[in-house]
Short mmCIF file of C-alpha atoms in Angstrom, two decimals:
data_model
loop_
_atom_site.label_atom_id
_atom_site.label_comp_id
_atom_site.label_asym_id
_atom_site.label_seq_id
_atom_site.Cartn_x
_atom_site.Cartn_y
_atom_site.Cartn_z
CA MET A 1 -24.29 -21.35 24.70
CA SER A 2 -21.35 -21.32 22.25
CA THR A 3 -20.53 -23.98 19.69
CA TYR A 4 -16.90 -25.01 19.11
CA HIS A 5 -15.80 -25.29 15.50
CA ALA A 6 -12.64 -27.25 14.75
CA PRO A 7 -10.02 -25.27 12.86
CA GLN A 8 -10.24 -25.98 9.14
CA ALA A 9 -7.22 -26.74 7.00
CA PRO A 10 -6.64 -23.96 4.45
CA GLU A 11 -6.74 -26.47 1.59
CA ALA A 12 -10.13 -27.91 2.68
CA GLU A 13 -13.20 -25.93 1.65
CA SER A 14 -16.63 -26.89 2.98
CA ARG A 15 -20.19 -26.39 1.88
CA GLU A 16 -23.52 -27.41 3.38
CA THR A 17 -25.71 -29.85 1.46
CA THR A 18 -28.88 -31.79 2.20
CA GLU A 19 -26.66 -34.72 3.24
CA GLY A 20 -24.56 -32.63 5.62
CA THR A 21 -21.25 -30.81 5.39
CA VAL A 22 -19.16 -31.73 2.35
CA TYR A 23 -15.43 -30.96 2.32
CA THR A 24 -13.45 -30.47 -0.86
CA VAL A 25 -9.85 -31.34 -0.09
CA THR A 26 -7.11 -30.41 -2.55
CA GLY A 27 -3.41 -31.28 -2.60
CA GLY A 28 -2.23 -29.67 0.60
CA ASP A 29 1.28 -30.98 0.21
CA TRP A 30 1.64 -29.38 -3.21
CA ASP A 31 0.28 -26.00 -2.05
CA GLU A 32 2.65 -26.03 0.91
CA VAL A 33 5.69 -26.80 -1.20
CA ALA A 34 4.77 -24.30 -3.91
CA GLU A 35 4.11 -21.52 -1.38
CA THR A 36 7.43 -22.10 0.36
CA ALA A 37 9.27 -22.09 -2.94
CA ALA A 38 7.52 -18.90 -4.06
CA LYS A 39 8.76 -17.04 -0.96
CA ALA A 40 12.37 -17.93 -1.72
CA ASP A 41 14.56 -15.28 -3.36
CA ASP A 42 16.35 -17.61 -5.76
CA GLU A 43 15.35 -19.33 -8.99
CA ARG A 44 14.03 -22.52 -7.40
CA ILE A 45 10.79 -23.90 -8.79
CA VAL A 46 8.65 -26.89 -7.93
CA VAL A 47 7.59 -29.32 -10.64
CA ASN A 48 5.33 -32.36 -10.65
CA MET A 49 6.74 -35.45 -12.32
CA GLY A 50 3.82 -37.82 -12.69
CA PRO A 51 1.70 -39.51 -11.60
CA GLN A 52 1.18 -40.20 -15.31
CA HIS A 53 4.81 -39.80 -16.34
CA PRO A 54 5.99 -42.71 -18.55
CA SER A 55 9.32 -42.95 -16.73
CA THR A 56 7.92 -43.43 -13.22
CA HIS A 57 7.12 -47.12 -13.82
CA GLY A 58 3.47 -46.71 -12.97
CA VAL A 59 1.41 -44.08 -11.18
CA LEU A 60 4.21 -42.68 -9.02
CA ARG A 61 4.16 -38.94 -8.38
CA LEU A 62 7.49 -37.23 -7.77
CA ILE A 63 7.48 -33.69 -6.37
CA LEU A 64 10.79 -32.11 -7.38
CA GLU A 65 12.17 -28.78 -6.24
CA ILE A 66 14.73 -27.70 -8.80
CA ASP A 67 17.33 -24.97 -9.08
CA GLY A 68 18.04 -24.74 -12.78
CA GLU A 69 18.65 -28.35 -13.80
CA THR A 70 19.64 -29.48 -10.29
CA VAL A 71 17.20 -31.26 -8.00
CA THR A 72 17.40 -29.68 -4.55
CA GLU A 73 14.54 -31.64 -2.97
CA ALA A 74 12.65 -34.74 -4.05
CA ARG A 75 9.58 -36.34 -2.54
CA ALA A 76 7.55 -39.36 -3.61
CA GLY A 77 3.76 -39.29 -3.64
CA ILE A 78 2.18 -42.73 -3.59
CA GLY A 79 -1.32 -44.14 -3.26
CA TYR A 80 -2.64 -43.56 -6.78
CA LEU A 81 -2.94 -47.31 -7.44
CA HIS A 82 -4.30 -48.34 -4.03
CA THR A 83 -6.23 -51.58 -4.48
CA GLY A 84 -7.11 -52.58 -0.91
CA ILE A 85 -5.72 -56.08 -1.46
CA GLU A 86 -4.63 -56.58 2.15
CA LYS A 87 -8.09 -55.60 3.40
CA ASN A 88 -9.82 -57.80 0.82
CA LEU A 89 -7.87 -60.81 2.10
CA GLU A 90 -9.82 -60.60 5.36
CA TYR A 91 -13.03 -61.41 3.47
CA ARG A 92 -11.77 -64.44 1.52
CA THR A 93 -10.79 -67.98 2.50
CA TRP A 94 -7.12 -68.79 2.95
CA THR A 95 -6.90 -70.41 -0.48
CA GLN A 96 -8.76 -67.58 -2.21
CA GLY A 97 -6.09 -65.25 -0.81
CA THR A 98 -3.67 -66.40 -3.50
CA THR A 99 -5.88 -64.82 -6.17
CA PHE A 100 -5.32 -61.43 -4.49
CA VAL A 101 -1.63 -61.52 -3.48
CA THR A 102 -0.56 -62.55 -6.99
CA ARG A 103 -1.81 -59.15 -8.21
CA MET A 104 0.27 -56.96 -5.89
CA ASP A 105 3.66 -56.72 -7.58
CA TYR A 106 2.26 -58.08 -10.83
CA LEU A 107 5.76 -58.58 -12.28
CA THR A 108 6.71 -61.00 -9.48
CA SER A 109 3.46 -62.95 -9.04
CA PHE A 110 5.04 -66.27 -8.04
CA PHE A 111 7.07 -64.64 -5.25
CA ASN A 112 3.93 -63.06 -3.78
CA GLU A 113 2.14 -66.41 -3.87
CA THR A 114 5.06 -68.34 -2.37
CA ALA A 115 5.63 -65.91 0.51
CA TYR A 116 1.92 -65.97 1.38
CA CYS A 117 1.68 -69.78 1.19
CA LEU A 118 4.83 -70.26 3.27
CA GLY A 119 3.21 -68.14 5.99
CA VAL A 120 -0.08 -70.04 5.88
CA GLU A 121 1.77 -73.40 5.90
CA LYS A 122 3.76 -72.31 8.97
CA LEU A 123 0.53 -71.59 10.83
CA LEU A 124 -0.93 -74.92 9.69
CA GLY A 125 2.23 -76.76 10.72
CA VAL A 126 2.49 -78.53 7.35
CA THR A 127 5.73 -76.99 6.06
CA GLU A 128 7.52 -80.34 6.14
CA GLN A 129 4.56 -82.12 4.55
CA VAL A 130 4.60 -80.10 1.31
CA PRO A 131 5.67 -82.62 -1.37
CA ASP A 132 9.21 -82.31 -2.76
CA ARG A 133 7.92 -82.05 -6.31
CA ALA A 134 5.75 -79.06 -5.39
CA THR A 135 8.70 -77.32 -3.67
CA VAL A 136 11.02 -77.89 -6.65
CA ILE A 137 8.40 -76.52 -9.06
CA ARG A 138 7.92 -73.49 -6.78
CA VAL A 139 11.66 -72.75 -6.92
CA MET A 140 11.71 -73.21 -10.69
CA LEU A 141 8.76 -70.85 -11.20
CA MET A 142 10.29 -68.23 -8.91
CA GLU A 143 13.60 -68.28 -10.77
CA LEU A 144 11.83 -68.02 -14.13
CA ASN A 145 9.93 -65.11 -12.58
CA ARG A 146 13.22 -63.51 -11.47
CA LEU A 147 14.36 -63.68 -15.09
CA SER A 148 11.16 -62.11 -16.47
CA SER A 149 11.18 -59.35 -13.82
CA HIS A 150 14.82 -58.42 -14.44
CA LEU A 151 14.22 -58.43 -18.19
CA VAL A 152 11.48 -55.82 -17.71
CA ALA A 153 13.76 -53.74 -15.45
CA ILE A 154 16.58 -53.77 -17.99
CA ALA A 155 14.26 -53.27 -20.99
CA THR A 156 12.33 -50.31 -19.57
CA GLY A 157 15.45 -48.79 -18.02
CA GLY A 158 17.21 -48.97 -21.36
CA MET A 159 14.26 -47.47 -23.19
CA GLU A 160 14.29 -44.46 -20.85
CA LEU A 161 17.90 -43.83 -21.82
CA GLY A 162 17.07 -44.06 -25.52
CA ALA A 163 18.45 -47.60 -25.90
CA THR A 164 15.42 -48.94 -27.77
CA THR A 165 17.24 -52.08 -28.94
CA ILE A 166 17.67 -53.22 -25.32
CA MET A 167 13.94 -52.66 -24.79
CA ILE A 168 13.05 -54.76 -27.85
CA TYR A 169 15.44 -57.56 -26.82
CA GLY A 170 14.19 -57.54 -23.22
CA PHE A 171 10.54 -57.93 -24.10
CA ARG A 172 11.41 -60.48 -26.79
CA ASP A 173 13.10 -62.72 -24.22
CA ARG A 174 10.43 -62.13 -21.59
CA GLU A 175 7.80 -63.28 -24.03
CA MET A 176 9.36 -66.77 -24.09
CA ILE A 177 9.01 -66.99 -20.31
CA LEU A 178 5.42 -65.74 -20.38
CA ASP A 179 4.66 -68.51 -22.88
CA LEU A 180 5.95 -71.00 -20.30
CA TYR A 181 3.71 -69.45 -17.63
CA GLU A 182 0.72 -69.82 -19.93
CA LEU A 183 1.60 -73.44 -20.65
CA ILE A 184 1.97 -74.30 -16.94
CA THR A 185 -0.69 -72.17 -15.24
CA GLY A 186 -3.01 -71.16 -18.09
CA LEU A 187 -2.24 -67.47 -17.60
CA ARG A 188 0.55 -65.05 -18.48
CA MET A 189 0.28 -63.26 -15.12
CA ASN A 190 -1.86 -63.26 -11.94
CA HIS A 191 -1.63 -67.04 -11.74
CA ALA A 192 -2.87 -68.10 -8.26
CA PHE A 193 -1.03 -71.33 -9.09
CA ILE A 194 0.92 -71.76 -5.85
CA ARG A 195 -1.62 -72.71 -3.15
CA PRO A 196 -1.37 -73.40 0.61
CA GLY A 197 -0.10 -76.97 0.79
CA GLY A 198 1.36 -77.16 -2.70
CA LEU A 199 0.28 -76.27 -6.23
CA ALA A 200 -2.99 -75.97 -8.13
CA GLN A 201 -1.93 -78.80 -10.44
CA ASP A 202 1.10 -80.65 -11.80
CA LEU A 203 3.19 -79.64 -14.80
CA PRO A 204 1.37 -80.38 -18.08
CA PRO A 205 2.84 -82.86 -20.59
CA GLY A 206 5.79 -81.45 -22.51
CA ALA A 207 6.49 -78.64 -20.01
CA VAL A 208 9.95 -79.91 -18.99
CA ASP A 209 11.15 -80.07 -22.61
CA ARG A 210 9.76 -76.59 -23.34
CA ILE A 211 11.53 -75.16 -20.26
CA ARG A 212 14.84 -76.75 -21.30
CA GLU A 213 14.51 -75.23 -24.77
CA CYS A 214 13.77 -71.82 -23.25
CA VAL A 215 16.81 -72.03 -20.93
CA LYS A 216 19.01 -72.95 -23.90
CA GLN A 217 17.73 -70.01 -25.94
CA LEU A 218 18.10 -67.55 -23.04
CA ARG A 219 21.70 -68.66 -22.50
CA LYS A 220 22.31 -67.77 -26.12
CA ASN A 221 20.52 -64.40 -25.89
CA LEU A 222 21.79 -63.00 -22.57
CA PRO A 223 25.32 -62.14 -23.84
CA GLU A 224 23.67 -59.73 -26.28
CA TYR A 225 22.88 -57.37 -23.38
CA ASP A 226 26.57 -57.28 -22.50
CA LYS A 227 27.47 -56.41 -26.08
CA LEU A 228 24.80 -53.71 -26.28
CA ALA A 229 25.18 -52.02 -22.91
CA THR A 230 27.86 -53.20 -20.47
CA GLY A 231 30.81 -51.69 -22.31
CA ASN A 232 28.86 -49.03 -24.19
CA PRO A 233 30.48 -45.64 -23.32
CA ILE A 234 27.18 -43.72 -23.73
CA PHE A 235 25.30 -46.21 -21.52
CA LYS A 236 28.04 -46.15 -18.87
CA ALA A 237 28.21 -42.35 -18.86
CA ARG A 238 24.47 -42.17 -18.12
CA MET A 239 24.58 -44.85 -15.41
CA GLN A 240 27.89 -44.58 -13.54
CA ASP A 241 27.84 -42.50 -10.32
CA ILE A 242 24.10 -41.86 -10.83
CA GLY A 243 21.62 -42.78 -8.09
CA TYR A 244 24.46 -43.20 -5.59
CA LEU A 245 23.59 -44.87 -2.28
CA ASP A 246 26.20 -46.48 -0.07
CA LEU A 247 25.89 -49.29 2.49
CA ALA A 248 25.14 -46.92 5.39
CA GLY A 249 22.30 -45.36 3.39
CA CYS A 250 20.86 -48.76 2.48
CA MET A 251 20.95 -49.92 6.11
CA ALA A 252 19.32 -46.72 7.35
CA LEU A 253 16.51 -46.85 4.76
CA GLY A 254 15.95 -50.62 4.78
CA ALA A 255 16.89 -51.09 1.12
CA THR A 256 17.40 -54.67 -0.05
CA GLY A 257 17.91 -56.54 -3.30
CA PRO A 258 20.21 -55.27 -6.08
CA ILE A 259 20.37 -51.82 -4.43
CA LEU A 260 21.95 -53.35 -1.32
CA ARG A 261 24.15 -55.81 -3.20
CA ALA A 262 25.50 -52.95 -5.36
CA THR A 263 27.24 -51.71 -2.19
CA GLY A 264 29.27 -54.93 -1.97
CA LEU A 265 27.16 -56.70 0.69
CA PRO A 266 26.16 -60.19 -0.56
CA HIS A 267 22.90 -60.31 1.39
CA ASP A 268 20.34 -62.69 -0.13
CA LEU A 269 17.65 -64.55 1.82
CA ARG A 270 18.18 -67.61 -0.36
CA LYS A 271 21.59 -67.95 1.31
CA SER A 272 21.15 -66.25 4.71
CA GLU A 273 17.71 -67.68 5.60
CA PRO A 274 17.05 -70.47 3.07
CA TYR A 275 13.49 -71.53 2.25
CA CYS A 276 12.07 -74.06 -0.22
CA GLY A 277 15.33 -76.01 -0.08
CA TYR A 278 17.49 -73.26 -1.60
CA GLU A 279 20.39 -74.45 0.57
CA ASP A 280 20.65 -77.49 -1.71
CA TYR A 281 21.11 -75.51 -4.93
CA GLU A 282 24.40 -74.24 -6.34
CA PHE A 283 24.39 -70.57 -7.29
CA ASP A 284 26.34 -67.38 -6.58
CA ILE A 285 25.23 -64.01 -5.20
CA PRO A 286 26.47 -61.26 -7.57
CA THR A 287 27.69 -58.04 -5.95
CA ALA A 288 29.23 -54.77 -7.07
CA GLU A 289 31.21 -52.06 -5.27
CA THR A 290 29.90 -49.11 -7.26
CA CYS A 291 26.81 -48.17 -5.16
CA ASP A 292 25.27 -46.72 -8.34
CA SER A 293 22.77 -47.48 -11.11
CA TYR A 294 25.39 -49.12 -13.30
CA GLY A 295 26.26 -51.62 -10.55
CA ARG A 296 22.57 -52.51 -10.11
CA PHE A 297 22.30 -53.14 -13.85
CA LEU A 298 25.32 -55.48 -13.78
CA ILE A 299 23.89 -57.36 -10.77
CA ARG A 300 20.54 -57.95 -12.48
CA LEU A 301 22.34 -59.17 -15.58
CA GLU A 302 24.43 -61.69 -13.63
CA GLU A 303 21.46 -62.78 -11.48
CA MET A 304 19.70 -63.88 -14.66
CA HIS A 305 22.62 -66.22 -15.43
CA GLN A 306 22.40 -67.63 -11.88
CA SER A 307 18.64 -68.12 -12.20
CA LEU A 308 19.20 -70.20 -15.34
CA ARG A 309 21.59 -72.39 -13.32
CA ILE A 310 18.93 -72.94 -10.66
CA VAL A 311 16.18 -73.70 -13.22
CA GLU A 312 18.37 -76.39 -14.79
CA GLN A 313 19.00 -77.92 -11.36
CA CYS A 314 15.24 -77.92 -10.70
CA LEU A 315 14.58 -79.78 -13.94
CA ASP A 316 17.19 -82.39 -12.99
CA ARG A 317 15.64 -82.82 -9.50
CA LEU A 318 12.05 -83.31 -10.59
CA GLN A 319 10.79 -86.68 -9.43
CA PRO A 320 7.30 -88.14 -9.97
CA GLY A 321 4.95 -87.52 -7.06
CA PRO A 322 2.08 -85.45 -5.72
CA VAL A 323 2.02 -81.66 -5.75
CA MET A 324 -0.35 -81.13 -2.78
CA VAL A 325 -0.24 -82.18 0.87
CA ALA A 326 -1.92 -85.50 1.64
CA ASP A 327 -4.26 -84.05 4.30
CA ARG A 328 -7.62 -83.89 2.53
CA LYS A 329 -8.88 -81.39 5.12
CA ILE A 330 -6.38 -78.87 3.73
CA ALA A 331 -5.69 -79.95 0.14
CA TRP A 332 -7.88 -77.88 -2.14
CA PRO A 333 -9.32 -79.90 -5.04
CA ALA A 334 -6.50 -80.03 -7.59
CA GLN A 335 -8.39 -81.98 -10.26
CA LEU A 336 -8.26 -79.09 -12.69
CA ALA A 337 -8.20 -78.89 -16.45
CA LEU A 338 -6.66 -76.30 -18.75
CA GLY A 339 -9.39 -74.94 -21.01
CA PRO A 340 -9.49 -72.11 -23.55
CA ASP A 341 -10.31 -69.62 -20.78
CA GLY A 342 -7.62 -70.81 -18.33
CA LEU A 343 -7.67 -73.25 -15.43
CA GLY A 344 -10.95 -74.62 -14.20
CA ASN A 345 -12.54 -77.68 -12.63
CA SER A 346 -12.06 -80.89 -14.56
CA LEU A 347 -15.47 -81.92 -15.92
CA ASP A 348 -14.51 -85.58 -15.52
CA HIS A 349 -13.80 -85.01 -11.81
CA ILE A 350 -17.10 -83.15 -11.34
CA LYS A 351 -19.01 -85.97 -13.03
CA LYS A 352 -17.29 -88.50 -10.79
CA ILE A 353 -17.99 -86.85 -7.43
CA MET A 354 -21.53 -85.88 -8.42
CA GLY A 355 -22.38 -89.30 -9.78
CA THR A 356 -20.60 -91.74 -7.46
CA SER A 357 -19.95 -90.25 -4.01
CA MET A 358 -22.21 -87.97 -2.01
CA GLU A 359 -19.49 -87.68 0.69
CA ALA A 360 -16.91 -86.50 -1.87
CA LEU A 361 -19.37 -83.95 -3.22
CA ILE A 362 -20.15 -82.57 0.26
CA HIS A 363 -16.44 -82.41 1.12
CA HIS A 364 -15.66 -80.63 -2.14
CA PHE A 365 -18.48 -78.13 -1.52
CA LYS A 366 -17.47 -77.41 2.10
CA LEU A 367 -13.77 -77.05 1.31
CA VAL A 368 -14.36 -74.67 -1.59
CA THR A 369 -17.10 -72.51 -0.08
CA GLU A 370 -16.15 -72.44 3.60
CA GLY A 371 -12.44 -73.26 3.44
CA PHE A 372 -10.18 -74.90 6.00
CA ARG A 373 -9.48 -73.53 9.47
CA VAL A 374 -6.02 -72.26 10.37
CA PRO A 375 -4.87 -72.41 14.03
CA ALA A 376 -4.71 -69.06 15.81
CA GLY A 377 -1.31 -67.39 15.79
CA GLN A 378 0.95 -65.15 13.77
CA VAL A 379 4.03 -65.77 11.65
CA TYR A 380 6.43 -63.90 9.38
CA ALA A 381 7.70 -65.51 6.20
CA ALA A 382 10.08 -63.91 3.70
CA VAL A 383 11.48 -64.69 0.26
CA GLU A 384 14.12 -62.99 -1.89
CA SER A 385 12.16 -61.39 -4.70
CA PRO A 386 13.92 -59.76 -7.71
CA LYS A 387 13.58 -56.41 -5.93
CA GLY A 388 14.65 -57.48 -2.41
CA GLU A 389 13.12 -58.93 0.73
CA LEU A 390 9.44 -59.70 0.26
CA GLY A 391 7.96 -60.53 3.65
CA VAL A 392 4.45 -61.38 4.81
CA HIS A 393 3.04 -61.13 8.32
CA VAL A 394 0.09 -63.51 8.59
CA VAL A 395 -2.28 -63.43 11.58
CA SER A 396 -5.00 -66.02 12.18
CA ASP A 397 -7.77 -66.00 14.79
CA GLY A 398 -8.51 -69.67 14.19
CA GLY A 399 -11.09 -69.11 11.47
CA THR A 400 -11.44 -69.91 7.80
CA ARG A 401 -10.32 -66.42 6.79
CA PRO A 402 -7.19 -64.40 7.61
CA TYR A 403 -7.51 -61.96 10.50
CA ARG A 404 -4.73 -59.83 8.99
CA VAL A 405 -2.19 -60.21 6.21
CA HIS A 406 0.43 -57.51 5.79
CA PHE A 407 3.18 -57.51 3.18
CA ARG A 408 6.60 -55.93 3.39
CA ASP A 409 6.96 -55.20 -0.29
CA PRO A 410 10.52 -54.29 -1.38
CA SER A 411 9.26 -51.74 -3.93
CA PHE A 412 7.62 -49.76 -1.10
CA THR A 413 10.70 -49.84 1.13
CA ASN A 414 13.22 -49.25 -1.66
CA LEU A 415 11.26 -46.24 -2.91
CA GLN A 416 12.36 -44.43 0.26
CA THR A 417 15.84 -44.25 -1.25
CA MET A 418 14.62 -42.06 -4.11
CA ALA A 419 15.28 -38.75 -2.33
CA ALA A 420 18.77 -39.79 -1.20
CA MET A 421 19.64 -40.88 -4.73
CA CYS A 422 18.23 -37.86 -6.57
CA GLU A 423 18.84 -34.78 -4.43
CA GLY A 424 21.88 -32.89 -5.67
CA GLY A 425 21.71 -34.52 -9.09
CA MET A 426 20.26 -33.44 -12.40
CA ILE A 427 16.63 -33.80 -13.49
CA ALA A 428 17.66 -36.25 -16.22
CA ASP A 429 19.32 -38.43 -13.58
CA VAL A 430 16.04 -38.84 -11.67
CA ILE A 431 14.86 -41.08 -14.53
CA VAL A 432 17.96 -43.28 -14.20
CA ALA A 433 17.75 -43.49 -10.40
CA VAL A 434 14.07 -44.49 -10.36
CA ALA A 435 14.69 -47.08 -13.07
CA SER A 436 17.54 -48.58 -11.02
CA ILE A 437 15.20 -48.93 -8.01
CA ASP A 438 12.79 -50.84 -10.29
CA PRO A 439 9.62 -50.07 -8.31
CA VAL A 440 6.27 -51.59 -9.22
CA MET A 441 3.39 -49.52 -7.88
CA GLY A 442 1.09 -52.52 -7.50
CA GLY A 443 3.41 -53.67 -4.72
CA VAL A 444 3.83 -50.17 -3.25
CA ASP A 445 0.14 -49.38 -2.84
CA ARG A 446 -1.39 -52.85 -2.27
#
């Protein structure tokens, strides 16, 4: 009697142990590329850029085949930051899900939370019941988030070109916005502030005045980026015609956001498929015809001006009212207090329900521990994040936990353009092209 043994990959070695056969698997893709390059007769070599390279915006590994200084082939290796967030969502209640999604693209937390909550609210059928005040605050937080995200993109991109002043200015201005986040949500990032049905709590006293002061200061500071970079001949020489990708390439690869708008197409979900009442706000969609890194920089710069316009309109629209749906079977307890360690239950509220109403205490306990049920079905909801279309596919089986939640993160999709942008260019231009994509690996690996 013969025993069949499956063919073993050359890069996988095995050894027998007391617990069975153990395989040691090494980087097969690297060995394959290196072996192919070694057989070639020319001077081509294969180099690893990352995954710990400071210019890859996180743990992104780029496998570059180069001929001299020219990149002949480029491949992206992802998965080094895999967090299992989508799988973890299946083991948490619908409200607890916001504490996970906010950590995906950690530079655009409010967009992750809003997209997820819009999907859950569609399944619940309460989209129209979300209070106006909550919706306006959501828009305001997202636009502040667009500003902080673009400031990081411009700051880090400038630093990689040696423009350290732009980096210092970018993080200086972002710090003002992070202070607003901390005032409103108790945290500088990973907020879990936008919840299914509304918000965790209302704006704290003095928040509106602080936001107006911040908008005024940012309006004063933003022209400095123009003076430093827009007309700077060294900056333009490093950016123009670098990372080129035209409209046909964007459509084929599914690229959205500033990469797509740099080809001249004014596609923005806030205009084409409005959500959260964006159709009622006045703002423009900046575009460029350059199809290159310089055009993407100009678009991000102008989008920050447009975001300031929207934030001011939000402040003018704020009317007193609730920030959570009225249905107490859905509305998570929003009686929270801002303590030294962030948001938490209000002790006054806890004393009240524990001392005066057994029914309120039981309801609070059931809603927090078990969660509310969401009707069976599936929906897709999308928002325009600073990097492009951020979509979420939410599936419910009628229980208190998601059956499946899958995100279409723009960093993941846009990263596909890396090879098209870099191949045929110089090694130094890879840095510029990746910076113009503005990927965040937390959103890529999820």
